mmCIF file of C-alpha atoms in Angstrom:
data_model
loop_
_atom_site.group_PDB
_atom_site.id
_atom_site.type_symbol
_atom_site.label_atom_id
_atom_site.label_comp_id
_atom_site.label_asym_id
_atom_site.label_seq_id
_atom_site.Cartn_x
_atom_site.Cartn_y
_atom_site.Cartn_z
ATOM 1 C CA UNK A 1 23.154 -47.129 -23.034
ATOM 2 C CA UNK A 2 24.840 -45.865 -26.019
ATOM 3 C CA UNK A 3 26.033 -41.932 -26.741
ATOM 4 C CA UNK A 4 25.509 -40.059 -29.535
ATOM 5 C CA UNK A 5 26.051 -36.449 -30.684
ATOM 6 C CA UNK A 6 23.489 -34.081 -32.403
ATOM 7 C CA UNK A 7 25.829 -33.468 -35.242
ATOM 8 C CA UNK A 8 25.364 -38.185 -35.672
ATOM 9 C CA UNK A 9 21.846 -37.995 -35.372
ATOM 10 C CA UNK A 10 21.319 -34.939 -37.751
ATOM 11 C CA UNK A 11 23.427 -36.425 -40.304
ATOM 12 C CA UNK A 12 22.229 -40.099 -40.027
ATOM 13 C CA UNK A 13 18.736 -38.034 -39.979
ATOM 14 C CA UNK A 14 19.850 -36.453 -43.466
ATOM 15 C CA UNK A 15 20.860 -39.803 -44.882
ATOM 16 C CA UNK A 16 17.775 -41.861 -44.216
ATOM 17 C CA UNK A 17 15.834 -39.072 -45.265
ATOM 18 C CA UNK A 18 17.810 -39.211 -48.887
ATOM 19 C CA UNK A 19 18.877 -35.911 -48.457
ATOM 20 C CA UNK A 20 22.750 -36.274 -48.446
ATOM 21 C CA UNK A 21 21.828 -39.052 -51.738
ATOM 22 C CA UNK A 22 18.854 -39.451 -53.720
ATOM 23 C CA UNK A 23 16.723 -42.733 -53.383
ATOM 24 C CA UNK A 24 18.071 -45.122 -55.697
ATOM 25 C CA UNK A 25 14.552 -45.733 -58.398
ATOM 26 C CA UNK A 26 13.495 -42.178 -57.427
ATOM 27 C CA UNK A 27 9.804 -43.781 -56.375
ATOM 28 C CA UNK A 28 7.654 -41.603 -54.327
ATOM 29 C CA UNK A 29 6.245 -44.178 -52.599
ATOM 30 C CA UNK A 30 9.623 -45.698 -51.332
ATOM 31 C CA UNK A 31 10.332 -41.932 -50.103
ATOM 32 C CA UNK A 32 7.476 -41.244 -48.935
ATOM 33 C CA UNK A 33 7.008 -44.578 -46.945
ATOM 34 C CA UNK A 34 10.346 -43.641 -45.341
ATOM 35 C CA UNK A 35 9.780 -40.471 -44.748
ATOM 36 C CA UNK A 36 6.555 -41.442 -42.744
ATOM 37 C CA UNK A 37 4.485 -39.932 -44.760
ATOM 38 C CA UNK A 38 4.496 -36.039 -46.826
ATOM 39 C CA UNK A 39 2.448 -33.053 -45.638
ATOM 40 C CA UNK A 40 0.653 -32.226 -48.646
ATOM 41 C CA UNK A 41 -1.682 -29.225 -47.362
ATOM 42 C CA UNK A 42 0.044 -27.475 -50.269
ATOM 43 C CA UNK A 43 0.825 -30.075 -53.018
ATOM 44 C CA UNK A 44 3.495 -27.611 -54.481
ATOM 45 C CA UNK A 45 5.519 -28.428 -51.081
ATOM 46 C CA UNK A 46 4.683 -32.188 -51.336
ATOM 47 C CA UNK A 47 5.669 -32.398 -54.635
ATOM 48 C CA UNK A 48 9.152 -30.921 -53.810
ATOM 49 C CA UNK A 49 9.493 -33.000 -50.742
ATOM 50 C CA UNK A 50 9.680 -35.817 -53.278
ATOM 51 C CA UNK A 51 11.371 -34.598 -56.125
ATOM 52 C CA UNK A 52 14.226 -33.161 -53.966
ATOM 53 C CA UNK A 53 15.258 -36.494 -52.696
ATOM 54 C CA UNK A 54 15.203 -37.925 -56.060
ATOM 55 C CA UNK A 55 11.221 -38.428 -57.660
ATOM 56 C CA UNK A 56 9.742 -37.435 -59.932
ATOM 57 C CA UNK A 57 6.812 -35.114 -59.573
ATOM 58 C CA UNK A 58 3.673 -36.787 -58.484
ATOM 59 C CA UNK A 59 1.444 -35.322 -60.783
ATOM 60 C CA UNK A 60 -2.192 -34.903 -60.494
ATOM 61 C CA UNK A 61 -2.880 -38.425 -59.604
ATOM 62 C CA UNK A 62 -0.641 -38.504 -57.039
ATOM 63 C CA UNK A 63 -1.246 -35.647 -55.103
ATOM 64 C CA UNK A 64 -5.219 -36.050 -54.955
ATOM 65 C CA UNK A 65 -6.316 -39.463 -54.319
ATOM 66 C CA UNK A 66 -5.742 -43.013 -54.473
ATOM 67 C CA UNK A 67 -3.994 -44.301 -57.819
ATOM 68 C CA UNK A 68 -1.723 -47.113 -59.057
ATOM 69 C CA UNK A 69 1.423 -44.776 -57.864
ATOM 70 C CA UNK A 70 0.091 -46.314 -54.157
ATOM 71 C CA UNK A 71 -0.219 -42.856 -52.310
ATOM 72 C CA UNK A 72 -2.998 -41.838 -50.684
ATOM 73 C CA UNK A 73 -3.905 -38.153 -50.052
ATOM 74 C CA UNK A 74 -6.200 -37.460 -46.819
ATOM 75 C CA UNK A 75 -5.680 -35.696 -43.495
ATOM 76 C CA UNK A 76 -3.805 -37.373 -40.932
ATOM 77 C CA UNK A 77 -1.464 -36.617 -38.263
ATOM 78 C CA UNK A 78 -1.991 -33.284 -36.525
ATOM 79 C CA UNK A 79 -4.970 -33.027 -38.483
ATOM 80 C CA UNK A 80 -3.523 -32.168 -41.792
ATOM 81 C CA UNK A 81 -3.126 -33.173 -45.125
ATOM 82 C CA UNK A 82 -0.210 -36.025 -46.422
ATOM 83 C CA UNK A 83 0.532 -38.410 -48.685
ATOM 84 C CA UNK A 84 0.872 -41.604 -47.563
ATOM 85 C CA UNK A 85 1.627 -44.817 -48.337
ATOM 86 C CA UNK A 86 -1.601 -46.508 -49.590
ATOM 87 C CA UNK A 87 -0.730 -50.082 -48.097
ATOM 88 C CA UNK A 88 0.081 -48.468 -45.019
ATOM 89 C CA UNK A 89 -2.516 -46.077 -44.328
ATOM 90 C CA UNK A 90 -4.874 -47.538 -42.273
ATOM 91 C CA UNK A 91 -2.248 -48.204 -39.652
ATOM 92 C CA UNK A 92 -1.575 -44.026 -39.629
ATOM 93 C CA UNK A 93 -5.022 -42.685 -39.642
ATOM 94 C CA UNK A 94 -5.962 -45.715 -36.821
ATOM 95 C CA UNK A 95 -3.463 -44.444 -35.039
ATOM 96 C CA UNK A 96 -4.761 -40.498 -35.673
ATOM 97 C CA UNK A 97 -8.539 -41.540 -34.637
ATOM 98 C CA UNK A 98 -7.452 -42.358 -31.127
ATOM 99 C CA UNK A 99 -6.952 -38.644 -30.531
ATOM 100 C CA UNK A 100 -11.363 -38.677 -30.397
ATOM 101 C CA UNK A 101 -11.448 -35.617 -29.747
ATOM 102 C CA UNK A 102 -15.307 -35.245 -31.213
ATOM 103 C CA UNK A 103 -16.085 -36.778 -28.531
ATOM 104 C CA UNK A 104 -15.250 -33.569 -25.966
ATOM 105 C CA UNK A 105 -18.040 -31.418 -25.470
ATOM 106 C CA UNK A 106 -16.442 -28.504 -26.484
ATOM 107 C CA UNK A 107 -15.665 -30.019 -30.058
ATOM 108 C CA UNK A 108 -19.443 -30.356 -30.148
ATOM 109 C CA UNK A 109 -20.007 -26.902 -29.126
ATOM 110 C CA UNK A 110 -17.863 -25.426 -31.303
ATOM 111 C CA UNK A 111 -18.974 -27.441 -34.364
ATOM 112 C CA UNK A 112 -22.368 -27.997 -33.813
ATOM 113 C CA UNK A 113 -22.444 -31.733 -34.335
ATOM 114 C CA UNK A 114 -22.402 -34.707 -32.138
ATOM 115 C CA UNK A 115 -20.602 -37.886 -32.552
ATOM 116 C CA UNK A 116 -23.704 -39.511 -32.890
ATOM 117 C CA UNK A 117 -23.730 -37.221 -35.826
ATOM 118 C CA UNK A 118 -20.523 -37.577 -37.216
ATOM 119 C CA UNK A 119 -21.739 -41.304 -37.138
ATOM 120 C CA UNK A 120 -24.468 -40.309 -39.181
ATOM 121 C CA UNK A 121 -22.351 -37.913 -41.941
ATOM 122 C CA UNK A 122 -19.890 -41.502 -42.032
ATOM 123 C CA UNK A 123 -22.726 -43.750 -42.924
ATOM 124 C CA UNK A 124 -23.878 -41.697 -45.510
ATOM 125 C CA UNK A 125 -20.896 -40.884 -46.726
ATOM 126 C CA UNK A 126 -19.833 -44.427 -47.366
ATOM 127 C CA UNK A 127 -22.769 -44.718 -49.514
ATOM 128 C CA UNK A 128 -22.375 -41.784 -51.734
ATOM 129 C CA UNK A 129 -18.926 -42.011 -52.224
ATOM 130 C CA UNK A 130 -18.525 -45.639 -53.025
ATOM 131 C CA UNK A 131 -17.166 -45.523 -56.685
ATOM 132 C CA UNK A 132 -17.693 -41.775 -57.086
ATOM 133 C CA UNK A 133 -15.531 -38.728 -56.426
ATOM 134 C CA UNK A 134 -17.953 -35.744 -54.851
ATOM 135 C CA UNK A 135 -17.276 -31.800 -54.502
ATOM 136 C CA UNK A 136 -17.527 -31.164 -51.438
ATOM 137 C CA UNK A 137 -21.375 -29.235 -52.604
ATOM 138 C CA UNK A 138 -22.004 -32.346 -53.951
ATOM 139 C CA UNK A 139 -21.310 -34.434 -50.633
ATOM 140 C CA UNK A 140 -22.827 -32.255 -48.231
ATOM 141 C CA UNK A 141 -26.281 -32.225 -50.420
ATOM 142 C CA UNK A 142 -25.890 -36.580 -50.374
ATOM 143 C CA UNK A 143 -24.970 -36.483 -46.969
ATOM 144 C CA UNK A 144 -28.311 -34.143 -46.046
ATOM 145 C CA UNK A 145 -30.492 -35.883 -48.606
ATOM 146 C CA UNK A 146 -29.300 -39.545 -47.091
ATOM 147 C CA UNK A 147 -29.484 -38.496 -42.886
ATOM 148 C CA UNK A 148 -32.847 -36.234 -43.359
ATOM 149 C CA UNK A 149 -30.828 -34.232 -40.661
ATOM 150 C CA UNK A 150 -31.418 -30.961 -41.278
ATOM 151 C CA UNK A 151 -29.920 -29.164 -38.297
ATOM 152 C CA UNK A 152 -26.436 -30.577 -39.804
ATOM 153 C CA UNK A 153 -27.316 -28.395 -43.002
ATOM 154 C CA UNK A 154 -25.206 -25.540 -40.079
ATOM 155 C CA UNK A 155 -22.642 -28.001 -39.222
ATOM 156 C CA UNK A 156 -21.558 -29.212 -42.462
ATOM 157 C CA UNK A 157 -21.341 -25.158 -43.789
ATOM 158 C CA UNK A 158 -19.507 -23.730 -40.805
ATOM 159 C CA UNK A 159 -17.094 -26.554 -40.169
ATOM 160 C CA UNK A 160 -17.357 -28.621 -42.570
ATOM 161 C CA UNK A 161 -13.410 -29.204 -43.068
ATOM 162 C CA UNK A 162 -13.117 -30.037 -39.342
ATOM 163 C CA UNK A 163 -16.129 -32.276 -39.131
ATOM 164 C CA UNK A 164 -14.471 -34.267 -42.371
ATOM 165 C CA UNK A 165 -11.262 -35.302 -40.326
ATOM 166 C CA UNK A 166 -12.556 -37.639 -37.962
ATOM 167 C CA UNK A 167 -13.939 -39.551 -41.422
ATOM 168 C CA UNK A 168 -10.782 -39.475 -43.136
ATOM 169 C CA UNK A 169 -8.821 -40.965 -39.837
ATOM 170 C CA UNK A 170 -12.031 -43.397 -39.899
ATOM 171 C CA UNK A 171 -11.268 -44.369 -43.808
ATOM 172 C CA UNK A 172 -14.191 -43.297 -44.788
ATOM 173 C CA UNK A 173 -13.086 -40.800 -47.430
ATOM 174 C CA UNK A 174 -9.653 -39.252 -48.836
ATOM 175 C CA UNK A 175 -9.097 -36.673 -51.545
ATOM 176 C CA UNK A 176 -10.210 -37.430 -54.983
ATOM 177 C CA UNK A 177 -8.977 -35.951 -58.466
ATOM 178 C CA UNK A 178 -9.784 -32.168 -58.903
ATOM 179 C CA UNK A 179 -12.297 -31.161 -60.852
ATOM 180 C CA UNK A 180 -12.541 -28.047 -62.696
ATOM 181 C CA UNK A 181 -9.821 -26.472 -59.895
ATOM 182 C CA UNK A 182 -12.475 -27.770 -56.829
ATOM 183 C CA UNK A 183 -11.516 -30.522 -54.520
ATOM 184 C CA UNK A 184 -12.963 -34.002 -54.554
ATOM 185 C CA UNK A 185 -13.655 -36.935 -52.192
ATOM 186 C CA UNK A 186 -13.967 -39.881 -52.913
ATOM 187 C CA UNK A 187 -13.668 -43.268 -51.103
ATOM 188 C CA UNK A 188 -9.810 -44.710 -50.193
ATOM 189 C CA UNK A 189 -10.725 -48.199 -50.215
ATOM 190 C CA UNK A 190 -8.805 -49.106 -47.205
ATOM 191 C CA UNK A 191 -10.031 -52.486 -46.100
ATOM 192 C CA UNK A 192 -9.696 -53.334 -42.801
ATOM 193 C CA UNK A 193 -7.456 -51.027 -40.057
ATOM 194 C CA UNK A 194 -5.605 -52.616 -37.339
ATOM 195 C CA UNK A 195 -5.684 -52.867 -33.915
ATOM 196 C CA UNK A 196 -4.376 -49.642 -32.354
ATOM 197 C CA UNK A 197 -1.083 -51.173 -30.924
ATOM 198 C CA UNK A 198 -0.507 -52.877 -34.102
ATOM 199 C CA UNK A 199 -0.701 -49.501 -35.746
ATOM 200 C CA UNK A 200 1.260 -48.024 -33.512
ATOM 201 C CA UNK A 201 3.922 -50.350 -34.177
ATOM 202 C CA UNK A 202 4.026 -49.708 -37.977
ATOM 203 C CA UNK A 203 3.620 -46.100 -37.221
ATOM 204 C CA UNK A 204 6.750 -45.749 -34.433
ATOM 205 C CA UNK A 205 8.756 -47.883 -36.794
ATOM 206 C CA UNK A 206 8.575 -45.507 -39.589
ATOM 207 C CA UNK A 207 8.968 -42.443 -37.331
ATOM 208 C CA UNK A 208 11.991 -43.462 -35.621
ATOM 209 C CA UNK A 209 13.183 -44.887 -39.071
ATOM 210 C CA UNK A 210 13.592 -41.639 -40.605
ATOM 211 C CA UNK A 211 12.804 -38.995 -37.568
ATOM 212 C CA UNK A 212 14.776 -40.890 -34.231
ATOM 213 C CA UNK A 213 16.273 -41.060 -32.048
ATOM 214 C CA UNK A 214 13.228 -39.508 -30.521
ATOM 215 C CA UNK A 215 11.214 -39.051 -26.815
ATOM 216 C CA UNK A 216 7.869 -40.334 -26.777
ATOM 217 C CA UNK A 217 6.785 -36.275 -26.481
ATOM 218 C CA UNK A 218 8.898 -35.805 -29.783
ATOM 219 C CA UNK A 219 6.519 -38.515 -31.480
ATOM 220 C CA UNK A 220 3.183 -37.359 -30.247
ATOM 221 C CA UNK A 221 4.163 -33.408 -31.065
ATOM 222 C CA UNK A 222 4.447 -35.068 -34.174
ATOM 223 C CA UNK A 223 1.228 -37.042 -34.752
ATOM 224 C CA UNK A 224 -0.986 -34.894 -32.550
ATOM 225 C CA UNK A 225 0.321 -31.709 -30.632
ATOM 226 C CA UNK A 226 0.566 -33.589 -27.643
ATOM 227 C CA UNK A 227 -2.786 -34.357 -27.150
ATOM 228 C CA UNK A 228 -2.453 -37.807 -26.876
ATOM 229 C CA UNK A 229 -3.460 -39.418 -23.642
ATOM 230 C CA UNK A 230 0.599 -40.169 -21.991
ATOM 231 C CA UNK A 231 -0.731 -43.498 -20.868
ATOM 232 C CA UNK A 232 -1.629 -44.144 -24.557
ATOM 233 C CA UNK A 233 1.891 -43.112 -26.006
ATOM 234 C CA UNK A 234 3.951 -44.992 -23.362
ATOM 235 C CA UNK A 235 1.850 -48.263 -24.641
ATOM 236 C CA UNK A 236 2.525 -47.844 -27.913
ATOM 237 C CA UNK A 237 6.538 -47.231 -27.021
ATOM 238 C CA UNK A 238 5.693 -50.303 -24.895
ATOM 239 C CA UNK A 239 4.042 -52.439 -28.069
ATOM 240 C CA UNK A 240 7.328 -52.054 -29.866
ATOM 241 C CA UNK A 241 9.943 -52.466 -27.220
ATOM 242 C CA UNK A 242 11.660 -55.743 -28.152
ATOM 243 C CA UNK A 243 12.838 -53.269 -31.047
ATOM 244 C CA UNK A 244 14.170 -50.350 -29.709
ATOM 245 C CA UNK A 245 17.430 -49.385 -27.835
ATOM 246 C CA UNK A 246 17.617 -46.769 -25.240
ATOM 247 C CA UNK A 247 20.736 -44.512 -26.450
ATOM 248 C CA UNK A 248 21.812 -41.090 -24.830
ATOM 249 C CA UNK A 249 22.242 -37.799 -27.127
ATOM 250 C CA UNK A 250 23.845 -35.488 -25.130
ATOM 251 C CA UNK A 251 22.412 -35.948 -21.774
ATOM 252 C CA UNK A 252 19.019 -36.577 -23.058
ATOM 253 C CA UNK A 253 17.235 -39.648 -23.322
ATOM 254 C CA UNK A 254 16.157 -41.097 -26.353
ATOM 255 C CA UNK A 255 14.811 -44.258 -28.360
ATOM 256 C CA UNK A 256 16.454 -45.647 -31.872
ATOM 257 C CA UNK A 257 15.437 -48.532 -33.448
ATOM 258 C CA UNK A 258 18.016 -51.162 -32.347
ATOM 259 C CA UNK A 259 18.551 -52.595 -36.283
ATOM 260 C CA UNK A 260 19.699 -48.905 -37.019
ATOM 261 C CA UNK A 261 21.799 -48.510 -33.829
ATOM 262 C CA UNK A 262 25.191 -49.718 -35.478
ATOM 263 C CA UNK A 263 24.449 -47.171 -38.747
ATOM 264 C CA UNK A 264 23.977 -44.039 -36.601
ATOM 265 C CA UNK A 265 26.991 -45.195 -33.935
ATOM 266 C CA UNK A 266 29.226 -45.656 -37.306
ATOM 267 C CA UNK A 267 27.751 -41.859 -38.322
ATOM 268 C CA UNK A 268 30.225 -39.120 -39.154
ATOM 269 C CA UNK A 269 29.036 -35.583 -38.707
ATOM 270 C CA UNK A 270 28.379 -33.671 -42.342
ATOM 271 C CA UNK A 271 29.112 -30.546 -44.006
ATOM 272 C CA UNK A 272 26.742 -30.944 -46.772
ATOM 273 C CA UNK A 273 24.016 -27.942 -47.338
ATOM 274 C CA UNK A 274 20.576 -28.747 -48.436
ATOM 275 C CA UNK A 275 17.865 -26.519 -49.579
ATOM 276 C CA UNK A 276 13.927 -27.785 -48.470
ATOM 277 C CA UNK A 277 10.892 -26.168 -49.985
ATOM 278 C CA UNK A 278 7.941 -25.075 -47.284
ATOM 279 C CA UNK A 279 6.682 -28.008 -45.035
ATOM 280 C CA UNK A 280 9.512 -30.205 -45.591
ATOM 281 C CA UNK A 281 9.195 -33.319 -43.441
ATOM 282 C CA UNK A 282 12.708 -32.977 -42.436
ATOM 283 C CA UNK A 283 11.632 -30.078 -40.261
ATOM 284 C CA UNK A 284 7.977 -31.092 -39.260
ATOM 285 C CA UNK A 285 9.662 -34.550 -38.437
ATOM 286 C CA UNK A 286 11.663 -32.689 -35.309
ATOM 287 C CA UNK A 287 9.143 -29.977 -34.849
ATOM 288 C CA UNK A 288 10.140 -26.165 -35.194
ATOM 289 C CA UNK A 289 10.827 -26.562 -31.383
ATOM 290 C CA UNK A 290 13.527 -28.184 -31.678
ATOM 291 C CA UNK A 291 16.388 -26.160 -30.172
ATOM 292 C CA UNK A 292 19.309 -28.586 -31.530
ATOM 293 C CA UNK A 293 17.445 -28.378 -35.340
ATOM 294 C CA UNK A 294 16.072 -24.642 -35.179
ATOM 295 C CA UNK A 295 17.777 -21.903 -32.667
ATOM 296 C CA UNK A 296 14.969 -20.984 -30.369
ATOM 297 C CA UNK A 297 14.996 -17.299 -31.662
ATOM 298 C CA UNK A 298 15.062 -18.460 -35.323
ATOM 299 C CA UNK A 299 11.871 -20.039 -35.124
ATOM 300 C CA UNK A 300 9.371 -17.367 -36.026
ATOM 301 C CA UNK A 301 11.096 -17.201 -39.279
ATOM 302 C CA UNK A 302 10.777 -21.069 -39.847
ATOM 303 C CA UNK A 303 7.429 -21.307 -38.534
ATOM 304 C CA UNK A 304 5.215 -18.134 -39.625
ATOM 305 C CA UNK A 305 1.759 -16.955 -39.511
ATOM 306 C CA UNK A 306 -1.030 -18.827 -40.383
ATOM 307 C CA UNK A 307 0.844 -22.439 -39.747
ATOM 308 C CA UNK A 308 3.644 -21.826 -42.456
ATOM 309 C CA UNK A 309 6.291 -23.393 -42.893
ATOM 310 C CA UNK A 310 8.934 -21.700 -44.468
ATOM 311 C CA UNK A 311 11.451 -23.116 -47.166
ATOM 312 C CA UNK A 312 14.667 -23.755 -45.254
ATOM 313 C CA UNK A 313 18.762 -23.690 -45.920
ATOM 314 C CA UNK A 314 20.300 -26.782 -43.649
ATOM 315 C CA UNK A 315 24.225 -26.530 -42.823
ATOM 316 C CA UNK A 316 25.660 -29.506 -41.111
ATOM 317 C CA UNK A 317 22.228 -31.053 -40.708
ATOM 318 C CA UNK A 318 20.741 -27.768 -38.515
ATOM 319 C CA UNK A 319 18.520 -24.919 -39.699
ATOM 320 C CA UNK A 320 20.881 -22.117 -40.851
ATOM 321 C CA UNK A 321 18.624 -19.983 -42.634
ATOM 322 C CA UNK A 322 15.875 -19.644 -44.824
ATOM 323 C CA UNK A 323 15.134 -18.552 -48.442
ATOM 324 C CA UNK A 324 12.704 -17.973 -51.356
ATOM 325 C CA UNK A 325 12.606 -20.787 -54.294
ATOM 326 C CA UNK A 326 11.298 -18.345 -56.292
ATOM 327 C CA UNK A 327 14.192 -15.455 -56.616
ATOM 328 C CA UNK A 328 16.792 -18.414 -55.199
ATOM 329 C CA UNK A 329 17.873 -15.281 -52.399
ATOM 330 C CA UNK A 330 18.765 -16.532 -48.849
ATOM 331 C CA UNK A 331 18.485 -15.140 -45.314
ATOM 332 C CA UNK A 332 21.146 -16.794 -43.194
ATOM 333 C CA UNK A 333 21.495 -16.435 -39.599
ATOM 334 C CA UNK A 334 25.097 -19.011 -39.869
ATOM 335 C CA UNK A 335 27.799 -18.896 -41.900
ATOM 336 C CA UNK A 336 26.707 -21.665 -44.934
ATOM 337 C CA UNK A 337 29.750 -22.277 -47.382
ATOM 338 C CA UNK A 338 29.411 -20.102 -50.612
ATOM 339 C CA UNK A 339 30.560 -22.561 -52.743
ATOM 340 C CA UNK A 340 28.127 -25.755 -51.536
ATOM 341 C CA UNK A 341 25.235 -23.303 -51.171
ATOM 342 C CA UNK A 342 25.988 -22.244 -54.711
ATOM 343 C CA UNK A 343 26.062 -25.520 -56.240
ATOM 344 C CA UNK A 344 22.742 -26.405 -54.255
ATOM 345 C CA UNK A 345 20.690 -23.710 -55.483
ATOM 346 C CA UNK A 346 22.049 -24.951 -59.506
ATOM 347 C CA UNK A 347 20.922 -28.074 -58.296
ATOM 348 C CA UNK A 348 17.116 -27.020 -57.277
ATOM 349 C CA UNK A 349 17.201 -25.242 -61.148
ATOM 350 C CA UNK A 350 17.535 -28.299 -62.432
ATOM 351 C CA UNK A 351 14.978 -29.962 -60.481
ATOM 352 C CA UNK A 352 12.397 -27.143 -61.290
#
């Protein structure tokens, strides 16, 4: 077993992540396919994810539906909203739809629709949303009109954005173009998904691509919260272990990809600083519980009320602060070098 330092994996983190240099055509799909994928619940934060590591913006295209730019917008892991990669998206929601949690009584309690009903809602949805793009009015009327259901009338008013997830990780519908400021579906045009430890392959590939070295609890606080079934997560660990190496970081544990081994043994720790807009996958990669990324008594000002994520200042690869893109002012909780923070905060006026 190999050893590595935090300060290695944090920097060879940074670099993979095109963060200590820009990706070289400045495609969002490229970044965002390393990156394993872009939170997008606020497209202002997705759009900065990209451009910060060297995109251009996505534009409107981008950030609401399938297009030629290949990205896909549509909720995925821990139930929220990302880009992703359109040619690998199948294998990420596949992956997300394991979770089945509409099938726990509780979810059906709480939501007021069965998964025989959610089967229902799909079916219909299919239909209506074949070659169209639907408010979300407009989809729940088809829906209703389609199933002759008319105890989901409830269901689809008081949760509707919950009871659309399970269809999304299904492929059954992603975010459309905007209309008029309101949010569209429409259908992703998927094709076929693969075989759950097929997915899970391309899935743990990208994660521990961009995101590793990494326990199989850091990967499934990413995709789900931990609510994964274990025996699930150690079989998909298991599906790709003729290409992973078992390395120690500090006393811990952990899995790399064995083709990256020799790049993060060969790491050097770095002194860059690095500004991240809100939801930056660089922190939701780790998770704001990560003591070696985020001090433990820092974290209520990374990760706020209401599931925020705050815009961060990195020093040496770790959390050092945060700060407002707005006004440019910081709040540091580290000493950060004036000069490099200086120069970074020119640099995210030019991107703006």
């Amino acid at each position: 077993m190999r050893n590595l330092t935090w300060p290695q994996v944090l920097a060879w983190r940074m670099r993979r992540q095109f963060l200590l240099e820009p990706e070289e055509h400045g495609d969002p799909v490229v970044i965002t396919r390393r990156l394993a994928g872009v939170q997008a619940q606020v497209a202002s934060a997705a759009a900065q994810a990209l451009v910060v590591r060297g995109a251009a913006p996505p534009g409107e295209a981008g950030r609401n539906g399938p297009t030629e730019s290949g990205l896909v917008r549509t909720w995925a892991m821990r139930g929220t909203l990302h880009l992703l990669p359109r040619d690998d998206a199948p294998a990420y929601l596949a992956l997300c739809a394991t979770v089945r949690n509409w099938e726990k009584p509780s979810w059906t309690k709480a939501f007021g629709a069965t998964p025989a009903d959610l089967e229902a809602i799909a079916e219909a949805a299919r239909e209506v949303l074949d070659g169209a793009a639907l408010t979300r009015e407009e989809l729940a009327e088809a829906v209703l009109e389609r199933t002759g259901s008319e105890h989901l009338r409830q269901a689809l008013g008081s949760g509707w954005g919950t009871l659309l997830k399970p269809l999304a990780w299904w492929g059954v519908l992603c975010h459309g173009p905007s209309r008029g400021g309101k949010v569209t579906f429409t259908s992703p045009g998927l094709g076929e998904f693969p075989a759950v430890e097929e997915a899970a392959r391309v899935v743990l590939r990208a994660y521990l691509g961009a995101h590793g070295p990494a326990t199989p609890l850091m990967f499934d606080n990413w995709l789900m919260r931990r609510t994964s079934r274990k025996s699930d997560v150690r079989r998909w660990f298991a599906a790709l272990d003729d290409e992973l190496s078992a390395v120690d970081v500090e006393g811990e544990e952990m899995y790399a990809l064995t083709s990256e081994l020799d790049g993060l043994l060969e790491t050097a720790p770095t002194s860059a600083v690095r500004l991240l807009g809100p939801f930056d996958q660089y922190v939701l990669g780790a998770g704001t519980d990560a003591a070696r990324l985020i001090p433990p008594g820092r974290r209520p000002e990374v990760s706020r009320a209401a599931g925020w994520i705050a815009p961060v200042v990195l020093h040496q690869g770790r959390v050092a602060g945060t700060w407002d893109p707005q006004t440019g002012e910081t709040s540091l909780w580290e000493e950060v070098p004036a000069l490099l923070l200086r120069d970074e905060l020119e640099r995210w006026k030019r991107l703006a």
